[in-house]
CSV table of C-alpha atoms in Angstrom, one decimal:
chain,number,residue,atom,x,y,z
A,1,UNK,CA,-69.3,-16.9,34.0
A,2,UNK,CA,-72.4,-16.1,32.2
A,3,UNK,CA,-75.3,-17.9,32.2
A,4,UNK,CA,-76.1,-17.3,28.8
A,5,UNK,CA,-72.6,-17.9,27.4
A,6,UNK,CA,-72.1,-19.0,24.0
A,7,UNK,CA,-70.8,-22.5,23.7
A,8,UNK,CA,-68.2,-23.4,21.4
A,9,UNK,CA,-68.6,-26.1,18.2
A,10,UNK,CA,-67.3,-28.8,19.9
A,11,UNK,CA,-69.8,-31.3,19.0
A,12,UNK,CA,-69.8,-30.3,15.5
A,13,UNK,CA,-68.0,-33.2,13.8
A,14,UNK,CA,-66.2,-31.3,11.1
A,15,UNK,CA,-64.6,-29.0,13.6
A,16,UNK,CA,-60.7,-29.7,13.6
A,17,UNK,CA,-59.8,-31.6,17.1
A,18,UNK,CA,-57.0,-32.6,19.5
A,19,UNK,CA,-57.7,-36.3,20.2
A,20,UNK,CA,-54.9,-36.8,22.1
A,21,UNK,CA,-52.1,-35.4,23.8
A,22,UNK,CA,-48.9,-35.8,25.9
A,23,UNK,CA,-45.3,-34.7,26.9
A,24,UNK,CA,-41.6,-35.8,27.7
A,25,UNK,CA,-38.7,-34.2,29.4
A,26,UNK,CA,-35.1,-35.6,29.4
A,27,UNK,CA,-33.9,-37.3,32.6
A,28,UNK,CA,-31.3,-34.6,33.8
A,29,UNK,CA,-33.2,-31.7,35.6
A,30,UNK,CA,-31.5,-29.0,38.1
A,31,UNK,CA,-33.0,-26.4,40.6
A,32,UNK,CA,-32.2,-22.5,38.9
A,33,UNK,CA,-30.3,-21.3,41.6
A,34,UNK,CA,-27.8,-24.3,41.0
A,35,UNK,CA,-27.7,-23.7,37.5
A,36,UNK,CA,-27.4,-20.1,38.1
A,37,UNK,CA,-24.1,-20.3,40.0
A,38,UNK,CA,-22.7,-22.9,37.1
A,39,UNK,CA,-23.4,-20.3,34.9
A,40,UNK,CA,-21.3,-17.8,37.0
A,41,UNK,CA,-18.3,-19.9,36.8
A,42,UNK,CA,-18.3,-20.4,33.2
A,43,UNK,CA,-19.0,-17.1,32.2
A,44,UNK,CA,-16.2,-16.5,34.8
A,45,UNK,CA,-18.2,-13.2,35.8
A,46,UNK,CA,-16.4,-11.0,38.9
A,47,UNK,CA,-18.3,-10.8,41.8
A,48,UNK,CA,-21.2,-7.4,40.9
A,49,UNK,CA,-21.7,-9.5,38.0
A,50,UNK,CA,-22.1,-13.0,40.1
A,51,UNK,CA,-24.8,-11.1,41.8
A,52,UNK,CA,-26.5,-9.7,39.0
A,53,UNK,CA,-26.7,-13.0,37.7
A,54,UNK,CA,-27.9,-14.8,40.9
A,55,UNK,CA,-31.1,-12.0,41.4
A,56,UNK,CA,-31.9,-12.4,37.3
A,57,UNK,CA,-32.1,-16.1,38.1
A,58,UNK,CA,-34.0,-15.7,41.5
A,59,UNK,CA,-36.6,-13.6,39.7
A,60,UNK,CA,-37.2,-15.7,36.8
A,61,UNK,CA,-40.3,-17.4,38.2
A,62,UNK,CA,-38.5,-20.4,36.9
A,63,UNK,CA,-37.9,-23.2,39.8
A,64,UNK,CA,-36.4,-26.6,37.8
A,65,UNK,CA,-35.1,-26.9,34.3
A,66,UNK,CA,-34.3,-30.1,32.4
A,67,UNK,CA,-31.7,-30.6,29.5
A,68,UNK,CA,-30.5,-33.9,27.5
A,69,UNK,CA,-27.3,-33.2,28.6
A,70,UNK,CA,-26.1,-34.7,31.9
A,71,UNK,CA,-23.5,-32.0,32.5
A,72,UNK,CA,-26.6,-29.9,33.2
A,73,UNK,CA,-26.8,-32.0,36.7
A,74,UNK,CA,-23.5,-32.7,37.5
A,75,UNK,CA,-21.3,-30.3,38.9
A,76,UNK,CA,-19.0,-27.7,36.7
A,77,UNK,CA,-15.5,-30.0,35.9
A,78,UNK,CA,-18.3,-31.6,33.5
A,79,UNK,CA,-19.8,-28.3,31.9
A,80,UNK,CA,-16.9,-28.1,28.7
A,81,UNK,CA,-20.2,-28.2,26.6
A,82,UNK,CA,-21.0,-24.7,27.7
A,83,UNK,CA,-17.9,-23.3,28.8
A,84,UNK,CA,-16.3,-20.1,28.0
A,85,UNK,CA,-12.4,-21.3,27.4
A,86,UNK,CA,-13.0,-24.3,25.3
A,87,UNK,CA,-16.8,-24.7,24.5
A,88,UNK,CA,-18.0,-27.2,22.1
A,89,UNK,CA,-18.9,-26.3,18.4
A,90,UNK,CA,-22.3,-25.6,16.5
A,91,UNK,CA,-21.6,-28.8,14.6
A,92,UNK,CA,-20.7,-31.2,18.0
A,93,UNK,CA,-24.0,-29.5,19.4
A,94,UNK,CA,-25.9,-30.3,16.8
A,95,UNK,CA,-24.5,-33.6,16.9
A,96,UNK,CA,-26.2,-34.1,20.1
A,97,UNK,CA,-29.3,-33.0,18.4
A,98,UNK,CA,-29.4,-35.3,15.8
A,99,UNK,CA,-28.8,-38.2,18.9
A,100,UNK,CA,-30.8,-36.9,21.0
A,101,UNK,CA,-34.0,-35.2,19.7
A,102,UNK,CA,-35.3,-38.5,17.5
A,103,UNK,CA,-35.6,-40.4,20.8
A,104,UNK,CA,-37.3,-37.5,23.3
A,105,UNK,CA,-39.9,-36.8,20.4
A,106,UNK,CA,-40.5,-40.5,19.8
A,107,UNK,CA,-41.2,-40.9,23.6
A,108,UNK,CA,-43.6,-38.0,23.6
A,109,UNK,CA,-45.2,-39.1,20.4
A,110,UNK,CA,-45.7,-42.8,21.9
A,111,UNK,CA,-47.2,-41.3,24.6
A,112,UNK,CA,-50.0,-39.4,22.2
A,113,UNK,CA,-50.9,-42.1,20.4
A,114,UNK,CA,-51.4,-44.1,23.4
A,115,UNK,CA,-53.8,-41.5,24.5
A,116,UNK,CA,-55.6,-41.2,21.2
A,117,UNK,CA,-56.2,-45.0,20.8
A,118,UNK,CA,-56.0,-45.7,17.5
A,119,UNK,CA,-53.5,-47.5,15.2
A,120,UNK,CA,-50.2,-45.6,14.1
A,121,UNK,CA,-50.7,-46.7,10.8
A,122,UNK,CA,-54.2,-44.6,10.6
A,123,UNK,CA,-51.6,-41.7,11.0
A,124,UNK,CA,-52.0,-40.1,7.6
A,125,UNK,CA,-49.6,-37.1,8.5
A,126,UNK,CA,-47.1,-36.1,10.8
A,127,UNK,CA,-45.7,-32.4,11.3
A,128,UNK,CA,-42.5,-31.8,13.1
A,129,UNK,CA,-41.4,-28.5,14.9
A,130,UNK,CA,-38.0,-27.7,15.9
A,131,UNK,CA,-36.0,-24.6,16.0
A,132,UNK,CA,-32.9,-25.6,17.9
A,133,UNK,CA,-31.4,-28.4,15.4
A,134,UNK,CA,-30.9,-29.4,12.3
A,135,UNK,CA,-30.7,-32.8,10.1
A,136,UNK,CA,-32.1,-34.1,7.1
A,137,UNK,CA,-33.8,-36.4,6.4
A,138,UNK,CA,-35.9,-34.8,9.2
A,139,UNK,CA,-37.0,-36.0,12.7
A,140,UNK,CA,-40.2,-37.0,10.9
A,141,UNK,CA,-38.5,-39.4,8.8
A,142,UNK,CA,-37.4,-41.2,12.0
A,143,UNK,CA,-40.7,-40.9,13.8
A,144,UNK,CA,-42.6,-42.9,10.5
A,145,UNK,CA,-40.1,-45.8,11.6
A,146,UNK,CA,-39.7,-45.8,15.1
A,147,UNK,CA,-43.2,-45.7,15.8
A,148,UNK,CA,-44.1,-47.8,12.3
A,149,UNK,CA,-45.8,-45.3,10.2
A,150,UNK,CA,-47.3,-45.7,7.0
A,151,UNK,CA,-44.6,-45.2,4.7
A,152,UNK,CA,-46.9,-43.4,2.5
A,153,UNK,CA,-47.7,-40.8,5.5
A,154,UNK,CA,-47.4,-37.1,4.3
A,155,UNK,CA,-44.6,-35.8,6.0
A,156,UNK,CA,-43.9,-32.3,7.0
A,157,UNK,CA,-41.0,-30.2,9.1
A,158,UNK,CA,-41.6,-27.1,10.6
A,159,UNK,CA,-38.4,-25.1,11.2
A,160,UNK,CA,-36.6,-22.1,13.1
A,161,UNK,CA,-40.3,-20.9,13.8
A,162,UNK,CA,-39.5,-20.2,17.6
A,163,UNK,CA,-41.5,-20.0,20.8
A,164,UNK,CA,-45.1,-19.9,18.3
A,165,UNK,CA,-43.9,-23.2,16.6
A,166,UNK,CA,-46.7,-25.3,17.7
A,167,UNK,CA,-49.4,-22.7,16.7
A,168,UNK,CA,-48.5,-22.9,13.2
A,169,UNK,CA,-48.3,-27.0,13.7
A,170,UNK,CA,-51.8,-27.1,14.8
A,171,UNK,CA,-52.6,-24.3,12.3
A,172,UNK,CA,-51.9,-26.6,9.3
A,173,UNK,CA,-52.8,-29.8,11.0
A,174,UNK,CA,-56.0,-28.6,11.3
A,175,UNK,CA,-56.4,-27.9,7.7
A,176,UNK,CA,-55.2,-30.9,6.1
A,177,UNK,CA,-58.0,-32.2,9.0
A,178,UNK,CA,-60.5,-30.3,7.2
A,179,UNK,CA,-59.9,-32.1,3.8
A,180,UNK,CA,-60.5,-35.1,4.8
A,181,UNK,CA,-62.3,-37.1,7.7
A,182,UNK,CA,-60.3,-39.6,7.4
A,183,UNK,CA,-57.2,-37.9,8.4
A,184,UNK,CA,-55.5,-38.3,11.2
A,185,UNK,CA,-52.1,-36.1,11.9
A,186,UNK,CA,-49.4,-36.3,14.3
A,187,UNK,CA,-48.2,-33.1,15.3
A,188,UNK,CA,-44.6,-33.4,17.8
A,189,UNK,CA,-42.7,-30.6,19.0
A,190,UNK,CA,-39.4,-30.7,20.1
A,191,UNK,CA,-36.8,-28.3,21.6
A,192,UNK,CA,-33.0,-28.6,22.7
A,193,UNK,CA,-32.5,-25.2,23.4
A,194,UNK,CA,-29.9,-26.2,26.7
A,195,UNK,CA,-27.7,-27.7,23.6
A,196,UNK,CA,-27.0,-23.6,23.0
A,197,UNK,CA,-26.7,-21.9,26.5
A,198,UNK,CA,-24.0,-19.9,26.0
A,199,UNK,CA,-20.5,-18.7,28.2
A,200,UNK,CA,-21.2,-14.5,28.3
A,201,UNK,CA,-21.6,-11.7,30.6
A,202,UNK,CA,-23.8,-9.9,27.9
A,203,UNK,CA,-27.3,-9.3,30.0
A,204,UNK,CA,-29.2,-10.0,26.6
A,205,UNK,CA,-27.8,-13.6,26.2
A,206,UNK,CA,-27.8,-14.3,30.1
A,207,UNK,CA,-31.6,-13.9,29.8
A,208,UNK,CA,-32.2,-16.5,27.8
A,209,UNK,CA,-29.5,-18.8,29.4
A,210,UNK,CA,-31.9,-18.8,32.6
A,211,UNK,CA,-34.8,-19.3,30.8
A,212,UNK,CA,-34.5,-22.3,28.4
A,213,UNK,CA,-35.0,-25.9,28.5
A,214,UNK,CA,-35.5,-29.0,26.9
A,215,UNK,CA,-38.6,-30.9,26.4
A,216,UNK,CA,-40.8,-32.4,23.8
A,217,UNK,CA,-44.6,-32.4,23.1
A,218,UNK,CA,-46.8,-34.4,20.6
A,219,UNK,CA,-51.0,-34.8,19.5
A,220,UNK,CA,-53.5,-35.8,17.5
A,221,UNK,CA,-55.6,-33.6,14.8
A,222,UNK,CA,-58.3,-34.8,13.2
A,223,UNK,CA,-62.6,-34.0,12.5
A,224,UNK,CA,-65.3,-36.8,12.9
A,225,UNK,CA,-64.4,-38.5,16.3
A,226,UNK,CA,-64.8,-42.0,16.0
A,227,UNK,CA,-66.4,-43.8,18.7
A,228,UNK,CA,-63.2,-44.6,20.9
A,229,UNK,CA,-61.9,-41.0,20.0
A,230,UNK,CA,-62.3,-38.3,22.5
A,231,UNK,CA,-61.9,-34.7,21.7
A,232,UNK,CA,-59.6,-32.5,24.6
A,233,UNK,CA,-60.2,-29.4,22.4
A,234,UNK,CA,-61.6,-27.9,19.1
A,235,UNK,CA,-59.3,-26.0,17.2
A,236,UNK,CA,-61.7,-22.9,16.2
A,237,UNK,CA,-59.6,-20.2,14.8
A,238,UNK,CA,-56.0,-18.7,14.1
A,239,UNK,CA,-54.9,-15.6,14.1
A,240,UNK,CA,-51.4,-14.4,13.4
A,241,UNK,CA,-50.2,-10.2,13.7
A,242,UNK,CA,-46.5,-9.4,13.1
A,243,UNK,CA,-45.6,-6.3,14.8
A,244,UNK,CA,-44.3,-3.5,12.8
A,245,UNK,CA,-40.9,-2.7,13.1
A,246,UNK,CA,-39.8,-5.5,15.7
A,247,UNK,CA,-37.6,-7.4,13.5
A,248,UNK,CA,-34.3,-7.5,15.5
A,249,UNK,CA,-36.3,-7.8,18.9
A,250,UNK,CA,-36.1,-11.8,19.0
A,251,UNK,CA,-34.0,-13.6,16.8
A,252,UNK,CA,-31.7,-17.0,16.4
A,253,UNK,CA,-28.3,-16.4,15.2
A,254,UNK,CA,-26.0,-19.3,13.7
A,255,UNK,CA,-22.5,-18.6,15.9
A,256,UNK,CA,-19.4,-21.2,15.7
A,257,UNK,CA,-20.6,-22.3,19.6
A,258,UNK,CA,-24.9,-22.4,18.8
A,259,UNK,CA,-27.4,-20.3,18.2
A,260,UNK,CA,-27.2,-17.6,20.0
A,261,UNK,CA,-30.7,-16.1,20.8
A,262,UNK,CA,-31.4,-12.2,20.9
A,263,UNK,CA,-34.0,-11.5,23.1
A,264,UNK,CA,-34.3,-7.2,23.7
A,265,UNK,CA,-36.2,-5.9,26.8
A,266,UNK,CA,-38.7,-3.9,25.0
A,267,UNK,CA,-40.3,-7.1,23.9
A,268,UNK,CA,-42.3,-7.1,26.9
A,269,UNK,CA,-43.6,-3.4,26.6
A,270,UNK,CA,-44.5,-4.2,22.9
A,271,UNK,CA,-46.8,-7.0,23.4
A,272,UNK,CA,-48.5,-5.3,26.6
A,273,UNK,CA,-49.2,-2.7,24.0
A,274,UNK,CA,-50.9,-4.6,21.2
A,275,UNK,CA,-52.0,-7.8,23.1
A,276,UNK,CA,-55.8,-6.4,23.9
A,277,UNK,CA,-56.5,-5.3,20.6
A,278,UNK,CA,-55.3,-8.5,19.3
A,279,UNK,CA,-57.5,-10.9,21.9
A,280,UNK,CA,-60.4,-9.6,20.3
A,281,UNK,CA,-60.3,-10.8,17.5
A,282,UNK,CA,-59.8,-14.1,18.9
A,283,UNK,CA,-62.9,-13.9,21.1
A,284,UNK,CA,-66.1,-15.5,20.0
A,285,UNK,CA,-69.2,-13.1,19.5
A,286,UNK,CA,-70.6,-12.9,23.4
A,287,UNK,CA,-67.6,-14.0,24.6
A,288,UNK,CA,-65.8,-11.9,27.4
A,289,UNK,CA,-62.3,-12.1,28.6
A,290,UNK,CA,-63.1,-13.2,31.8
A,291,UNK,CA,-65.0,-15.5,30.2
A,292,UNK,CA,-61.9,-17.7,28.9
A,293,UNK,CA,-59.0,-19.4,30.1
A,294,UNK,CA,-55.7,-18.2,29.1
A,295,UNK,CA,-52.8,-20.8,27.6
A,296,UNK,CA,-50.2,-18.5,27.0
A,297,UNK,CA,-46.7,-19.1,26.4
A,298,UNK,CA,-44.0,-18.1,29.1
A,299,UNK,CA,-41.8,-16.6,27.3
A,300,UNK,CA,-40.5,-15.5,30.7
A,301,UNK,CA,-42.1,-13.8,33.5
A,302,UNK,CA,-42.5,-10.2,32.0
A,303,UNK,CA,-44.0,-11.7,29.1
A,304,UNK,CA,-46.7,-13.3,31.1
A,305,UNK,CA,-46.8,-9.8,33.6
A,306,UNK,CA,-47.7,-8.1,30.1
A,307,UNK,CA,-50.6,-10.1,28.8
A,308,UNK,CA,-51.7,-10.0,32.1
A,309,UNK,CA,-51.6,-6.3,33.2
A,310,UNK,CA,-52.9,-5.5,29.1
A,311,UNK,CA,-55.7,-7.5,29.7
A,312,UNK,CA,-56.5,-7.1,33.5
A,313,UNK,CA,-56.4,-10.8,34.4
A,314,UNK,CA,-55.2,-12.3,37.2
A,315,UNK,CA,-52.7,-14.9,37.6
A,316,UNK,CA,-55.1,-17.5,38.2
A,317,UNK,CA,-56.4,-17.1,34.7
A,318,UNK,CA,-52.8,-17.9,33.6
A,319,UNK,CA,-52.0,-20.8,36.3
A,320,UNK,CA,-51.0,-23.3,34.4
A,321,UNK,CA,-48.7,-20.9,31.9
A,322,UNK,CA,-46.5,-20.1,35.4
A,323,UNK,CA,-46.9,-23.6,36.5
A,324,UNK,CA,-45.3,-25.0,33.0
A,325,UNK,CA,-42.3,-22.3,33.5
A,326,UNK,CA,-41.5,-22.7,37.3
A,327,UNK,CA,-41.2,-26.8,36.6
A,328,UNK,CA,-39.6,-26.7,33.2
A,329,UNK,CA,-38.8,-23.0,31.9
A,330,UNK,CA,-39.1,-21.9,28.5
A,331,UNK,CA,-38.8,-25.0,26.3
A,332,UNK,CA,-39.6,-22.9,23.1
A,333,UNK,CA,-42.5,-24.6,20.8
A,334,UNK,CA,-42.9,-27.5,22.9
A,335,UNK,CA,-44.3,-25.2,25.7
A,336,UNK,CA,-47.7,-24.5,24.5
A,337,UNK,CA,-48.6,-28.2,24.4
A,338,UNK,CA,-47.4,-28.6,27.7
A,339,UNK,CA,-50.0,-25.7,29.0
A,340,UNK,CA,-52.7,-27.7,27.3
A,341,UNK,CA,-51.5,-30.6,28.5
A,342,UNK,CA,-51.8,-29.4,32.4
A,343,UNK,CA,-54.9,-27.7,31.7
A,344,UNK,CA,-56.6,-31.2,29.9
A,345,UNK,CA,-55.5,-32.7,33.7
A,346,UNK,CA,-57.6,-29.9,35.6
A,347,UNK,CA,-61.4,-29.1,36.1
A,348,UNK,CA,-62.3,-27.0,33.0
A,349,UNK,CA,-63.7,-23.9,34.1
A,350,UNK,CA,-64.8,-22.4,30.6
A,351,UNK,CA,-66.1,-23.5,27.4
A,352,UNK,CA,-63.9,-21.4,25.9
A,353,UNK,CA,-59.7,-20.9,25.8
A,354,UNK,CA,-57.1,-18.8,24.1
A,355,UNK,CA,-54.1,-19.4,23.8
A,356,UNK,CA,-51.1,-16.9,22.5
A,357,UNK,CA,-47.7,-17.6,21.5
A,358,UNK,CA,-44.7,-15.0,20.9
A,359,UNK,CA,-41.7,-15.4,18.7
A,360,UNK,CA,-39.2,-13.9,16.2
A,361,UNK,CA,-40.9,-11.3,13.8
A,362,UNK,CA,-41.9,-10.2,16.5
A,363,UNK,CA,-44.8,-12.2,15.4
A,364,UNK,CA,-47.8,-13.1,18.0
A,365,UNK,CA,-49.9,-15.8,17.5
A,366,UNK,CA,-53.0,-16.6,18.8
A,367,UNK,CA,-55.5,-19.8,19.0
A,368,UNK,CA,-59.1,-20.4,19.6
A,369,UNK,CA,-59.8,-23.5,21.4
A,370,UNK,CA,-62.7,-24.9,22.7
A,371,UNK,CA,-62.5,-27.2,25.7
A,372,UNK,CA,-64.2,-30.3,26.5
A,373,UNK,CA,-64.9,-32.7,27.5
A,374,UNK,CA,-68.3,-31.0,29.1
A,375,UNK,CA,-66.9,-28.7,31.9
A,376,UNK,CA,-66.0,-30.2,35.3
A,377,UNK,CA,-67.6,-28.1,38.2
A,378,UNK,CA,-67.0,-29.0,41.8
A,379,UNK,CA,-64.6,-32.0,41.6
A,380,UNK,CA,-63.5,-32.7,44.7
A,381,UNK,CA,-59.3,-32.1,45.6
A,382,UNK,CA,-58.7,-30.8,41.8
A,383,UNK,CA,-57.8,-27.0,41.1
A,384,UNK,CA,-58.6,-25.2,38.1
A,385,UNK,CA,-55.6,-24.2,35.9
A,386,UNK,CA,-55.8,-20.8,33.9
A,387,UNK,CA,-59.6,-20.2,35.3
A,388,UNK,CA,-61.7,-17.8,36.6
């Protein structure tokens, strides 16, 4: 890294900040190669397509997934949820949504606001991201309760916004920060995207059946750190590029059994062709690309091969992105947080980190951060995640 590198605004109190962070996962996790021969049965493929589907799973980069359903760890009498001949509907799905994704985004916020340390009624706002359920009143609603919000809190859903949902969470939670020092928002992510794994032998939906997971993320925006407050990153800049003429590559589609997501294999080629171009405008003035860490969302493993091929980095520069999608997969907007969330836990290696995000448009999104605390050098038995 340079010597003379520029340092990011960190200490410059009416820079937007994450004051705390944290995750949750549901309880029922399975290794992908046993989920991968679950799938086979209820997609009751013949034996070329068995073996297709084993080698598709055995590549994913993917080790462990987690789901709020407990089918997803018992063995394949119990999978009716999923299953080709009788599978359950959109509504009884999203039944489970509305059951289930309240309490996982109530653990996860919990945990953020235990590592912020201030009082949940000093939460002023609270922004909810989700793209794989629906129910009104919102999550958000029964996060001001559960956790004892002000019931005068601003509340805010985010929906159907994909894989780059947290982006545009912190996007707007750091500008309602910027209004006001006072304000303190809760940003939560959470994703059930096991609830729509779907019974096919279509390669395009079999992708995204062994990639996607559950999980749930949550933190803390605000400027003017109080003194028990401590800043894990600054929120510098946004930038957001739709791609032209991508439309159909990724989408969500409302079926009678889910959504059904599209996801075409030219997505890959089309971000390796416009990510470069679109780092730079993320990187501050002096700023190199090896100068950064790189928190970008594993939207699978070509994904991550493209971003790093397009910008010649290494995997190292993108360890904790394939660390987050062996352990849990893809779990859509929840993911990014999860990145930062291992990275916080590491040695920082750089003042400075970018993260991207990918999701139907095709749209890319792409956030400044920079990271302190100060940067740990030389700490004894920990490894750098996403360094150089």
């Amino acid at each position: 890294m340079s010597k003379t590198l520029a340092q990011p605004a960190i200490f410059d109190a009416g820079t937007p900040q994450i004051l705390g962070l944290a995750t949750a996962v549901p309880p029922f996790r399975e290794a992908q190669d046993v989920v991968a021969r679950k799938m086979a049965v209820i997609s009751d493929l013949d034996e070329r397509e068995t073996k297709w589907l084993q080698r598709l799973y055995s590549n994913s980069r993917v080790k462990y997934r987690q789901s709020v359903v407990s089918a997803f760890a018992e063995e394949i009498d119990s999978w009716q949820i999923f299953g080709k001949k009788n599978p359950i509907s959109t509504a009884a799905r999203n039944a489970i949504y509305k059951q289930q994704a309240p309490k996982l985004s109530h653990q996860a916020a919990q945990l953020a606001l235990d590592t912020w340390g201030g009082k949940a009624a000093d939460i002023t706002h609270i922004i909810f991201v989700s793209c794989t359920g629906v129910m009104a009143p919102g999550v958000q609603s029964y996060l001001q309760k559960s956790l004892h919000l002000s019931p005068y809190i601003n509340q805010i859903g985010l929906n159907m916004m994909g894989c780059f949902g947290a982006f545009k969470g912190l996007d707007l939670a750091a500008a309602y920060a910027r209004q006001n020092p006072d304000f303190r928002i809760l940003v939560v992510c959470c994703e059930l995207c096991t609830l729509h794994l779907q019974a096919s032998n279509d390669p395009e939906h079999q992708v995204g059946n062994a990639l996607f997971a559950d999980g749930a993320a949550a933190c803390i925006v605000g400027t003017h750190a109080k003194p028990f407050e401590q800043a894990l990153y600054s929120i510098e800049k946004n930038v957001s590029y739709s791609l032209p003429d991508t439309s159909d590559k990724m989408t969500w589609e409302v079926i009678d059994t889910g959504f059904l997501m599209g996801l075409k294999p030219d997505v890959p080629q089309f971000i390796f062709e416009h990510i470069a171009e679109f780092a730079q405008k993320l990187l501050p003035k002096g700023v190199g690309i090896y100068d950064c860490q790189w928190p970008v969302h594993p939207g699978g493993k070509q994904i991550l091969n493209a971003v790093q091929n397009a910008l010649n980095l290494t995997e190292e520069h993108l360890a904790c992105s394939w660390e987050v999608l062996a352990q849990h997969g893809n779990m859509s907007s929840a993911t990014f947080l999860f990145i930062l969330d291992a990275m916080n836990k590491q040695s920082r290696t750089s003042p400075w980190a970018i993260g991207l995000g990918f999701g139907p448009g095709l749209t890319v999104e792409g956030v400044l951060l920079g990271n302190s605390p100060p940067l740990k050098k030389g700490v004894a038995g920990r490894k750098a995640c996403g360094g150089i």
